[in-house]
Coordinates of C-alpha atoms in Angstrom, one line a residue:
X1 CA -10.3 -21.9 35.7
X2 CA -13.8 -22.2 36.9
X3 CA -14.3 -25.7 35.4
X4 CA -11.6 -27.4 37.3
X5 CA -14.0 -29.9 38.8
X6 CA -15.6 -30.8 35.5
X7 CA -14.8 -34.4 34.5
X8 CA -15.9 -34.2 30.9
X9 CA -14.5 -36.8 28.6
X10 CA -12.7 -35.9 25.4
X11 CA -14.5 -36.9 22.2
X12 CA -12.7 -36.7 18.9
X13 CA -14.3 -34.3 16.5
X14 CA -16.2 -35.5 13.4
X15 CA -13.7 -34.0 11.0
X16 CA -10.9 -35.8 12.9
X17 CA -12.7 -39.1 12.5
X18 CA -13.3 -38.4 8.8
X19 CA -9.7 -37.7 8.0
X20 CA -8.6 -40.6 10.2
X21 CA -10.7 -42.9 8.1
X22 CA -8.7 -42.2 5.0
X23 CA -6.8 -45.4 3.9
X24 CA -3.2 -45.5 5.1
X25 CA -1.3 -47.6 2.6
X26 CA 2.3 -48.4 2.0
X27 CA 4.3 -48.5 -1.2
X28 CA 2.9 -51.9 -2.1
X29 CA -0.7 -50.5 -1.7
X30 CA -1.4 -52.5 1.4
X31 CA -3.2 -51.0 4.4
X32 CA -1.1 -50.3 7.4
X33 CA -1.9 -49.3 11.0
X34 CA -3.4 -45.8 11.2
X35 CA -2.5 -45.2 14.8
X36 CA -0.4 -42.0 15.2
X37 CA 3.2 -43.1 15.3
X38 CA 5.6 -40.4 13.9
X39 CA 8.6 -42.5 14.8
X40 CA 7.5 -45.4 12.6
X41 CA 8.9 -45.5 9.0
X42 CA 5.8 -47.4 7.8
X43 CA 3.4 -44.8 9.2
X44 CA 5.5 -41.9 7.7
X45 CA 5.5 -43.8 4.4
X46 CA 1.7 -43.9 4.4
X47 CA 1.5 -40.2 5.1
X48 CA 4.0 -39.6 2.3
X49 CA 1.8 -41.6 -0.1
X50 CA -1.3 -39.5 0.9
X51 CA 0.7 -36.3 0.4
X52 CA 2.0 -37.4 -3.0
X53 CA -1.5 -37.3 -4.5
X54 CA -1.4 -33.5 -4.9
X55 CA 2.2 -33.8 -6.1
X56 CA 1.2 -36.3 -8.8
X57 CA -1.6 -33.9 -9.8
X58 CA 1.0 -31.1 -10.0
X59 CA 3.2 -33.2 -12.3
X60 CA 0.2 -34.1 -14.5
X61 CA -0.9 -30.4 -14.6
X62 CA 2.6 -29.3 -15.6
X63 CA 2.7 -31.9 -18.3
X64 CA -0.6 -30.8 -19.8
X65 CA 0.5 -27.2 -19.7
X66 CA 3.8 -28.1 -21.5
X67 CA 2.0 -30.0 -24.2
X68 CA -0.5 -27.1 -24.7
X69 CA 2.3 -24.5 -24.9
X70 CA 4.3 -26.6 -27.4
X71 CA 1.2 -27.1 -29.6
X72 CA 0.0 -23.5 -29.4
X73 CA 3.1 -21.4 -29.2
X74 CA 3.6 -21.4 -33.0
X75 CA 0.0 -20.6 -33.8
X76 CA -0.1 -17.5 -35.9
X77 CA -3.7 -17.7 -37.0
X78 CA -5.5 -14.4 -36.7
X79 CA -8.4 -14.3 -34.3
X80 CA -11.3 -11.8 -34.4
X81 CA -11.2 -9.1 -31.8
X82 CA -14.3 -10.7 -30.1
X83 CA -12.2 -13.8 -29.2
X84 CA -9.6 -11.7 -27.5
X85 CA -12.3 -9.9 -25.5
X86 CA -13.8 -13.2 -24.5
X87 CA -10.3 -14.3 -23.2
X88 CA -9.9 -11.1 -21.4
X89 CA -13.3 -11.5 -19.6
X90 CA -12.5 -15.1 -18.8
X91 CA -9.2 -14.1 -17.3
X92 CA -10.9 -11.4 -15.2
X93 CA -13.5 -13.8 -13.9
X94 CA -10.9 -16.4 -13.0
X95 CA -8.8 -13.8 -11.3
X96 CA -11.7 -12.7 -9.2
X97 CA -12.5 -16.3 -8.2
X98 CA -8.8 -16.8 -7.4
X99 CA -8.9 -13.8 -5.1
X100 CA -11.8 -15.5 -3.3
X101 CA -9.9 -18.7 -2.9
X102 CA -6.9 -16.8 -1.6
X103 CA -9.2 -15.0 0.9
X104 CA -10.4 -18.3 2.1
X105 CA -6.8 -19.4 2.7
X106 CA -6.1 -16.3 4.6
X107 CA -9.1 -16.8 6.8
X108 CA -8.1 -20.4 7.4
X109 CA -4.5 -19.4 8.3
X110 CA -5.7 -16.8 10.8
X111 CA -8.3 -19.2 12.3
X112 CA -5.6 -21.8 12.7
X113 CA -3.4 -19.2 14.4
X114 CA -6.2 -18.3 16.9
X115 CA -6.7 -22.0 17.7
X116 CA -3.0 -22.6 18.2
X117 CA -2.9 -19.5 20.5
X118 CA -5.7 -21.1 22.6
X119 CA -3.8 -24.3 22.8
X120 CA -0.6 -22.5 23.7
X121 CA -2.5 -20.6 26.5
X122 CA -3.7 -23.8 27.9
X123 CA -0.2 -25.3 27.6
X124 CA 1.1 -22.3 29.5
X125 CA -1.4 -23.0 32.3
X126 CA -0.2 -26.6 32.4
X127 CA 3.4 -25.3 32.5
X128 CA 2.4 -23.0 35.4
X129 CA 1.0 -26.0 37.2
X130 CA 4.3 -27.9 36.7
X131 CA 6.2 -24.9 37.9
X132 CA 4.0 -24.8 41.0
X133 CA 4.9 -28.4 41.8
X134 CA 8.6 -27.7 41.3
X135 CA 8.6 -24.5 43.3
X136 CA 6.6 -25.8 46.2
X137 CA 8.6 -28.9 46.3
X138 CA 11.8 -26.8 46.5
X139 CA 10.2 -24.7 49.3
X140 CA 9.2 -27.9 51.2
X141 CA 12.7 -29.4 50.8
X142 CA 14.4 -26.2 51.9
X143 CA 12.1 -25.7 55.0
X144 CA 12.5 -29.3 56.1
X145 CA 16.2 -29.6 55.1
X146 CA 18.7 -26.9 54.9
X147 CA 16.8 -24.3 56.9
X148 CA 16.0 -26.8 59.7
X149 CA 19.6 -28.0 60.3
X150 CA 20.8 -25.0 62.3
X151 CA 17.7 -24.8 64.7
X152 CA 17.9 -28.6 65.2
X153 CA 21.6 -28.3 66.1
X154 CA 20.9 -25.5 68.6
X155 CA 18.0 -27.5 70.1
X156 CA 20.2 -30.6 70.5
X157 CA 22.8 -28.5 72.2
X158 CA 20.3 -27.1 74.6
X159 CA 19.0 -30.6 75.5
X160 CA 22.5 -31.8 76.3
X161 CA 22.5 -29.8 79.6
X162 CA 22.1 -31.9 82.8
X163 CA 18.6 -32.0 84.3
X164 CA 17.1 -33.8 87.3
X165 CA 14.0 -35.1 85.5
X166 CA 15.3 -37.8 83.3
X167 CA 11.9 -39.0 82.3
X168 CA 10.9 -35.6 80.9
X169 CA 14.4 -35.4 79.2
X170 CA 13.9 -38.8 77.6
X171 CA 10.5 -37.7 76.2
X172 CA 12.1 -34.5 74.8
X173 CA 15.0 -36.4 73.3
X174 CA 12.6 -38.9 71.6
X175 CA 10.6 -35.9 70.2
X176 CA 13.8 -34.3 69.0
X177 CA 14.8 -37.6 67.2
X178 CA 11.3 -37.9 65.7
X179 CA 11.4 -34.3 64.5
X180 CA 14.9 -34.8 62.9
X181 CA 13.9 -38.0 61.2
X182 CA 10.6 -36.8 59.9
X183 CA 12.1 -33.5 58.7
X184 CA 14.6 -35.5 56.8
X185 CA 11.8 -37.7 55.4
X186 CA 9.8 -34.7 54.3
X187 CA 12.8 -33.2 52.6
X188 CA 13.5 -36.5 50.8
X189 CA 9.8 -36.7 49.7
X190 CA 10.0 -33.2 48.4
X191 CA 13.1 -34.0 46.5
X192 CA 11.4 -37.1 45.0
X193 CA 8.5 -34.8 43.9
X194 CA 10.8 -32.3 42.2
X195 CA 13.4 -34.7 40.6
X196 CA 11.1 -36.2 37.9
X197 CA 10.0 -32.7 36.9
X198 CA 13.4 -31.1 36.9
X199 CA 14.1 -32.0 33.3
X200 CA 10.6 -31.0 32.2
X201 CA 10.8 -27.3 31.1
X202 CA 7.4 -26.6 29.7
X203 CA 8.0 -22.9 29.7
X204 CA 10.8 -23.2 27.2
X205 CA 8.9 -25.7 25.1
X206 CA 5.8 -23.5 24.9
X207 CA 8.0 -20.5 24.0
X208 CA 9.4 -22.5 21.1
X209 CA 5.9 -23.6 20.1
X210 CA 4.9 -19.9 20.1
X211 CA 7.9 -18.9 18.0
X212 CA 7.2 -21.8 15.5
X213 CA 3.5 -20.8 15.3
X214 CA 4.3 -17.1 14.8
X215 CA 6.7 -18.1 12.0
X216 CA 4.1 -20.4 10.5
X217 CA 1.4 -17.7 10.7
X218 CA 3.7 -15.1 9.1
X219 CA 4.9 -17.5 6.4
X220 CA 1.3 -18.5 5.6
X221 CA 0.1 -14.9 5.5
X222 CA 3.0 -14.0 3.2
X223 CA 2.4 -16.9 0.9
X224 CA -1.4 -16.3 0.6
X225 CA -0.8 -12.6 0.1
X226 CA 1.7 -13.2 -2.7
X227 CA -0.9 -15.4 -4.4
X228 CA -3.5 -12.7 -3.9
X229 CA -1.1 -10.1 -5.4
X230 CA -0.7 -12.3 -8.5
X231 CA -4.5 -12.6 -8.9
X232 CA -4.9 -8.8 -8.5
X233 CA -2.1 -8.1 -11.0
X234 CA -3.6 -10.6 -13.5
X235 CA -7.0 -8.8 -13.1
X236 CA -5.3 -5.5 -13.9
X237 CA -3.3 -6.9 -16.8
X238 CA -6.5 -8.4 -18.3
X239 CA -8.3 -5.1 -18.0
X240 CA -5.5 -3.3 -19.9
X241 CA -4.7 -6.2 -22.2
X242 CA -1.0 -5.5 -21.8
X243 CA 1.1 -8.2 -23.6
X244 CA 4.3 -7.9 -21.6
X245 CA 2.3 -7.8 -18.3
X246 CA 0.4 -11.0 -19.4
X247 CA 3.7 -12.8 -20.2
X248 CA 5.4 -11.9 -16.9
X249 CA 2.2 -12.6 -14.8
X250 CA 1.8 -15.9 -16.6
X251 CA 5.2 -17.0 -15.2
X252 CA 4.1 -15.7 -11.8
X253 CA 0.8 -17.7 -12.0
X254 CA 2.8 -20.8 -12.9
X255 CA 4.9 -20.4 -9.8
X256 CA 1.8 -19.8 -7.7
X257 CA 0.4 -23.0 -9.2
X258 CA 3.4 -25.0 -8.2
X259 CA 3.3 -23.4 -4.7
X260 CA -0.4 -24.2 -4.2
X261 CA -0.1 -27.9 -5.1
X262 CA 3.1 -28.2 -3.0
X263 CA 1.4 -26.6 -0.1
X264 CA -1.6 -28.9 -0.7
X265 CA 0.7 -32.0 -0.5
X266 CA 2.1 -30.8 2.9
X267 CA -1.4 -29.9 4.2
X268 CA -2.8 -33.3 3.3
X269 CA -0.1 -35.1 5.2
X270 CA -0.3 -32.7 8.1
X271 CA -4.1 -32.8 8.3
X272 CA -4.2 -36.6 8.3
X273 CA -1.4 -36.8 10.9
X274 CA -3.2 -34.3 13.1
X275 CA -6.4 -36.3 12.8
X276 CA -4.7 -39.5 13.8
X277 CA -3.1 -37.8 16.8
X278 CA -6.5 -36.3 17.8
X279 CA -8.1 -39.8 18.1
X280 CA -6.1 -40.3 21.4
X281 CA -4.2 -37.1 22.2
X282 CA -3.2 -38.3 25.7
X283 CA -1.5 -41.3 24.3
X284 CA 0.2 -39.2 21.5
X285 CA 1.5 -36.8 24.1
X286 CA 2.6 -39.5 26.5
X287 CA 4.5 -41.4 23.8
X288 CA 5.9 -38.8 21.5
X289 CA 6.0 -35.5 23.4
X290 CA 9.6 -34.3 24.3
X291 CA 9.7 -35.3 28.0
X292 CA 11.4 -37.8 30.3
X293 CA 8.5 -38.5 32.6
X294 CA 7.3 -42.1 33.2
X295 CA 4.5 -43.1 30.9
X296 CA 2.1 -44.0 33.7
X297 CA 2.5 -40.6 35.3
X298 CA 1.7 -38.8 32.0
X299 CA -1.3 -41.1 31.4
X300 CA -2.5 -40.5 34.9
X301 CA -2.5 -36.7 34.7
X302 CA -3.7 -36.4 31.1
X303 CA -6.5 -39.0 31.2
X304 CA -7.1 -38.9 35.0
X305 CA -7.8 -42.6 35.0
X306 CA -6.6 -44.1 38.3
X307 CA -5.3 -47.5 37.4
X308 CA -2.6 -47.6 40.1
X309 CA -1.1 -45.2 42.6
X310 CA 0.9 -42.4 40.9
X311 CA 4.5 -41.8 41.9
X312 CA 4.0 -38.1 42.7
X313 CA 0.9 -38.7 44.8
X314 CA 2.6 -41.4 46.8
X315 CA 5.5 -39.0 47.5
X316 CA 3.1 -36.3 48.4
X317 CA 1.4 -38.5 50.9
X318 CA 4.7 -39.4 52.5
X319 CA 5.6 -35.7 52.8
X320 CA 2.3 -35.0 54.4
X321 CA 2.7 -37.7 57.0
X322 CA 6.3 -36.6 57.7
X323 CA 5.3 -32.9 58.2
X324 CA 2.4 -33.9 60.5
X325 CA 4.9 -35.9 62.6
X326 CA 7.3 -32.9 62.6
X327 CA 4.4 -30.7 63.9
X328 CA 3.6 -33.2 66.7
X329 CA 7.2 -33.5 67.8
X330 CA 7.7 -29.8 67.7
X331 CA 4.6 -29.3 69.9
X332 CA 6.1 -31.7 72.5
X333 CA 9.4 -29.8 72.5
X334 CA 7.7 -26.4 72.7
X335 CA 5.9 -27.5 75.8
X336 CA 8.6 -29.4 77.7
X337 CA 11.9 -27.8 76.8
X338 CA 11.3 -24.3 78.2
X339 CA 10.2 -25.9 81.5
X340 CA 13.4 -28.0 81.9
X341 CA 16.0 -25.6 80.4
X342 CA 16.7 -21.9 80.7
X343 CA 18.9 -21.8 77.6
X344 CA 18.4 -18.4 75.8
X345 CA 18.9 -20.0 72.4
X346 CA 16.1 -22.5 72.9
X347 CA 13.2 -20.2 72.0
X348 CA 14.8 -18.9 68.7
X349 CA 15.5 -22.4 67.6
X350 CA 11.9 -23.5 68.4
X351 CA 10.6 -20.4 66.7
X352 CA 12.6 -21.1 63.5
X353 CA 11.5 -24.7 63.4
X354 CA 7.8 -23.7 63.9
X355 CA 8.1 -21.1 61.1
X356 CA 9.7 -23.7 58.8
X357 CA 7.0 -26.3 59.6
X358 CA 4.3 -23.7 58.9
X359 CA 5.9 -22.9 55.5
X360 CA 6.1 -26.6 54.8
X361 CA 2.4 -27.1 55.6
X362 CA 1.5 -24.2 53.2
X363 CA 3.6 -25.8 50.5
X364 CA 1.9 -29.1 51.0
X365 CA -1.5 -27.4 50.5
X366 CA -0.3 -25.9 47.2
X367 CA 1.1 -29.3 46.2
X368 CA -2.1 -31.1 47.0
X369 CA -4.0 -28.8 44.6
X370 CA -1.3 -28.8 41.9
X371 CA -0.9 -32.6 41.9
X372 CA -4.6 -33.2 41.5
X373 CA -5.1 -34.9 38.1
X374 CA -8.4 -33.1 37.4
X375 CA -6.8 -29.7 37.0
X376 CA -4.1 -31.0 34.6
X377 CA -6.7 -32.9 32.7
X378 CA -8.9 -29.8 32.3
X379 CA -6.0 -27.8 30.9
X380 CA -5.0 -30.6 28.5
X381 CA -8.6 -31.1 27.3
X382 CA -8.8 -27.4 26.6
X383 CA -5.6 -27.5 24.6
X384 CA -6.6 -30.6 22.7
X385 CA -10.1 -29.3 21.8
X386 CA -8.7 -26.0 20.5
X387 CA -6.1 -27.9 18.3
X388 CA -8.2 -30.8 17.2
X389 CA -11.5 -29.0 16.6
X390 CA -11.0 -25.4 15.5
X391 CA -7.4 -25.9 14.5
X392 CA -8.1 -29.0 12.4
X393 CA -11.0 -27.2 10.7
X394 CA -8.8 -24.3 9.8
X395 CA -6.1 -26.6 8.5
X396 CA -8.6 -28.4 6.3
X397 CA -10.0 -25.0 5.1
X398 CA -6.5 -24.1 4.0
X399 CA -6.2 -27.4 2.2
X400 CA -9.4 -26.8 0.3
X401 CA -8.2 -23.2 -0.5
X402 CA -4.9 -24.5 -1.8
X403 CA -6.7 -27.1 -4.0
X404 CA -9.2 -24.6 -5.4
X405 CA -6.4 -22.0 -5.9
X406 CA -4.3 -24.6 -7.7
X407 CA -7.2 -25.5 -10.1
X408 CA -7.9 -21.8 -10.7
X409 CA -4.2 -21.0 -11.3
X410 CA -4.1 -23.8 -13.8
X411 CA -7.0 -22.3 -15.7
X412 CA -5.4 -18.9 -15.4
X413 CA -2.2 -20.1 -16.9
X414 CA -4.1 -21.7 -19.8
X415 CA -6.2 -18.6 -20.5
X416 CA -3.3 -16.2 -20.0
X417 CA -1.0 -18.0 -22.3
X418 CA -3.8 -18.4 -24.8
X419 CA -4.5 -14.7 -24.7
X420 CA -0.8 -13.8 -24.9
X421 CA -0.2 -16.1 -27.9
X422 CA -3.1 -14.5 -29.9
X423 CA -2.2 -10.9 -28.8
X424 CA 1.3 -11.7 -29.9
X425 CA 0.2 -12.8 -33.4
X426 CA 1.3 -10.4 -36.1
X427 CA -1.6 -8.5 -37.6
X428 CA -2.1 -6.1 -40.5
X429 CA -1.0 -2.5 -39.9
X430 CA -4.7 -1.4 -39.6
X431 CA -5.5 -4.4 -37.3
X432 CA -8.1 -5.7 -39.7
X433 CA -8.1 -7.5 -43.1
X434 CA -8.6 -5.2 -46.1
X435 CA -11.7 -5.7 -48.2
X436 CA -11.3 -6.3 -52.0
X437 CA -11.6 -3.3 -54.3
X438 CA -14.1 -5.2 -56.5
X439 CA -16.3 -8.1 -55.5
X440 CA -16.5 -11.3 -57.5
X441 CA -15.4 -14.8 -57.4
X442 CA -12.3 -14.3 -59.6
X443 CA -11.0 -11.0 -58.2
X444 CA -7.9 -10.6 -56.2
X445 CA -6.9 -7.5 -54.4
X446 CA -3.3 -6.5 -53.9
X447 CA -2.3 -4.2 -51.1
X448 CA -1.7 -0.6 -52.1
X449 CA 2.0 0.3 -51.7
X450 CA 3.2 3.1 -49.5
X451 CA 3.4 6.7 -51.0
X452 CA 6.5 7.9 -52.7
X453 CA 9.3 9.2 -50.5
X454 CA 9.3 12.6 -52.4
X455 CA 5.8 13.2 -51.3
X456 CA 4.3 13.3 -54.8
X457 CA 0.9 11.8 -55.4
X458 CA 0.9 8.3 -56.9
X459 CA -0.6 9.5 -60.3
X460 CA 1.8 12.4 -60.8
X461 CA 4.6 10.5 -62.6
X462 CA 2.0 8.6 -64.6
X463 CA 0.4 11.8 -65.9
X464 CA 3.8 13.3 -66.9
X465 CA 4.7 10.2 -68.9
X466 CA 1.3 10.0 -70.6
X467 CA 1.6 13.7 -71.7
X468 CA 5.0 12.9 -73.1
X469 CA 3.5 10.0 -75.1
X470 CA 0.8 12.2 -76.5
X471 CA 3.4 14.6 -78.0
X472 CA 5.2 11.7 -79.9
X473 CA 4.2 10.1 -83.2
X474 CA 2.5 6.8 -82.9
X475 CA 5.5 5.0 -84.2
X476 CA 7.8 6.5 -81.6
X477 CA 5.7 5.6 -78.7
X478 CA 7.3 2.8 -76.7
X479 CA 5.3 -0.1 -75.5
X480 CA 5.0 0.4 -71.8
X481 CA 2.7 -0.4 -69.0
X482 CA 0.6 2.5 -67.7
X483 CA -0.1 3.0 -64.0
X484 CA -3.5 3.4 -62.9
X485 CA -6.3 1.0 -63.7
X486 CA -6.0 -1.0 -67.0
X487 CA -8.3 -3.7 -68.2
X488 CA -7.3 -6.5 -70.4
X489 CA -10.2 -7.7 -72.5
X490 CA -11.6 -8.3 -76.0
X491 CA -11.7 -5.5 -78.5
X492 CA -15.2 -5.3 -79.9
X493 CA -14.1 -3.9 -83.2
X494 CA -11.3 -6.4 -83.7
X495 CA -8.8 -3.7 -84.2
X496 CA -5.5 -4.0 -82.3
X497 CA -3.7 -1.1 -80.7
X498 CA -4.5 1.3 -77.9
X499 CA -7.6 3.5 -78.1
X500 CA -7.8 6.6 -76.1
X501 CA -11.1 6.9 -74.3
X502 CA -12.0 10.5 -73.9
X503 CA -8.4 11.8 -73.6
X504 CA -5.8 11.0 -71.0
X505 CA -5.7 12.4 -67.6
X506 CA -4.6 11.6 -64.1
X507 CA -5.4 8.0 -63.4
X508 CA -6.9 7.5 -66.9
X509 CA -8.3 4.2 -68.1
X510 CA -7.0 2.4 -71.2
X511 CA -8.4 -0.6 -73.0
X512 CA -5.8 -2.9 -74.5
X513 CA -7.4 -4.9 -77.3
X514 CA -6.1 -7.9 -79.2
X515 CA -3.3 -6.9 -81.6
X516 CA -2.9 -8.9 -84.8
X517 CA -0.1 -11.5 -84.6
X518 CA 0.0 -13.1 -88.0
X519 CA -3.7 -13.6 -87.9
X520 CA -3.6 -15.2 -84.5
X521 CA -5.0 -13.7 -81.3
X522 CA -3.7 -14.2 -77.8
X523 CA -6.1 -16.2 -75.7
X524 CA -7.1 -14.5 -72.4
X525 CA -9.1 -16.0 -69.5
X526 CA -12.8 -15.3 -69.5
X527 CA -12.5 -14.0 -66.0
X528 CA -11.4 -10.4 -65.4
X529 CA -8.3 -9.6 -63.5
X530 CA -8.1 -6.3 -61.7
X531 CA -4.6 -4.9 -61.3
X532 CA -3.9 -2.0 -59.0
X533 CA -0.6 -0.2 -59.4
X534 CA 0.8 3.3 -58.7
X535 CA 3.7 3.5 -61.0
X536 CA 5.1 2.4 -64.4
X537 CA 7.5 -0.5 -64.5

């Protein structure tokens, strides 16, 4: 990265501070420490109480819906068509708003995925830095350890030959001893550099994080898309006013309602926990990240605050001093040994030691750059900013989308069940109430019965019977009720019997007057009663 030398301090984002300021309370409603501590039962209890707020709202919502359905499911009161149209329009508007909330959730899920990918990329760079330290430490250890043993043995054998200049021989033997001791010291320092990092496998951890993030992103996309499909299906069902579709989609909307508030509960707890961790991300990683490194070492590389000498930098300094001493001793041997000895194996041994020393020096240069705290700090700050700034914003956006979608799904279930109940109400065959035949305060209209099965008109049998009555004498005519329209009223002439008004025909009208009954007359109501019938009884 180009900004390796930048020593910019990490500042918690404003949203992180806002969420962190939410009260952390325990089951007794007392405030507890809000410092990020996922291993503390009290801290987890406070997160659970914050997450239970959407859960309590879900229980209240389900209770209200249950009471509503119990009170309205038996309602069979007919509603005018305009009320059904209003319900349909309301359902369509709510479905469109719900699609907007689902779209906001999809955007937040994708934005969170992008932020996590940036954090994972910075984590991979930090893992590459750790791998550089481990690899270069291994190269240093091998160059000063296993690969130097054979040349050192050949060099020692060459110096065992008798020579006349004992002073020069003593100088060469002291240089050989210094070379051997310092090579062993450099190999030991390299092993001390590599050993603390041997159990730290950031590559495997970052791969697991990537798999978890991919699964989370796919699950979030699937969940939001399912909610969007329910909203679109509700919109289509409202447009068609299909009663079976409304019933099935009402059940789907109820499931989406439960899923939204359950997701809201998880998102509340997750957002607050992330905000708490983002207040001091270096401390959170040092204490709770899966590693076996000393805490002071992690604090040193993540915060780059030098309080005391770091273990790795101390070992690096020891390795550098040892390799410098190896180079000086090797220089003495390279100048004096060929002058005193004519051993043919002397030059290959010195050449192998020189090549190993050069490789060790290059490894030390890489280690010096990799063990610099500013580079590790830069990668960590990049990852923390991506997760705590853009990632926390996307997480909060999903939380708001889940809350809005939960409220809209609640309204959708209410309106959908309301519409289904009134569409399900039994109506007249024509869909509208029939108007009375005659107006008036005392009139009552009876429904006209269905036509005869034989296909004859309703007045056919009445006409045949009336013609039969006309052919009989008056005394043989039975008292019967005539189909058609008959009016019971007062006879103006006071004469009982049946008067034929202008002959009998199909659907003729007859006036039944008051017949004498021992000088008494039957008393009828002053109000007229209109009877409609299509057959004789």
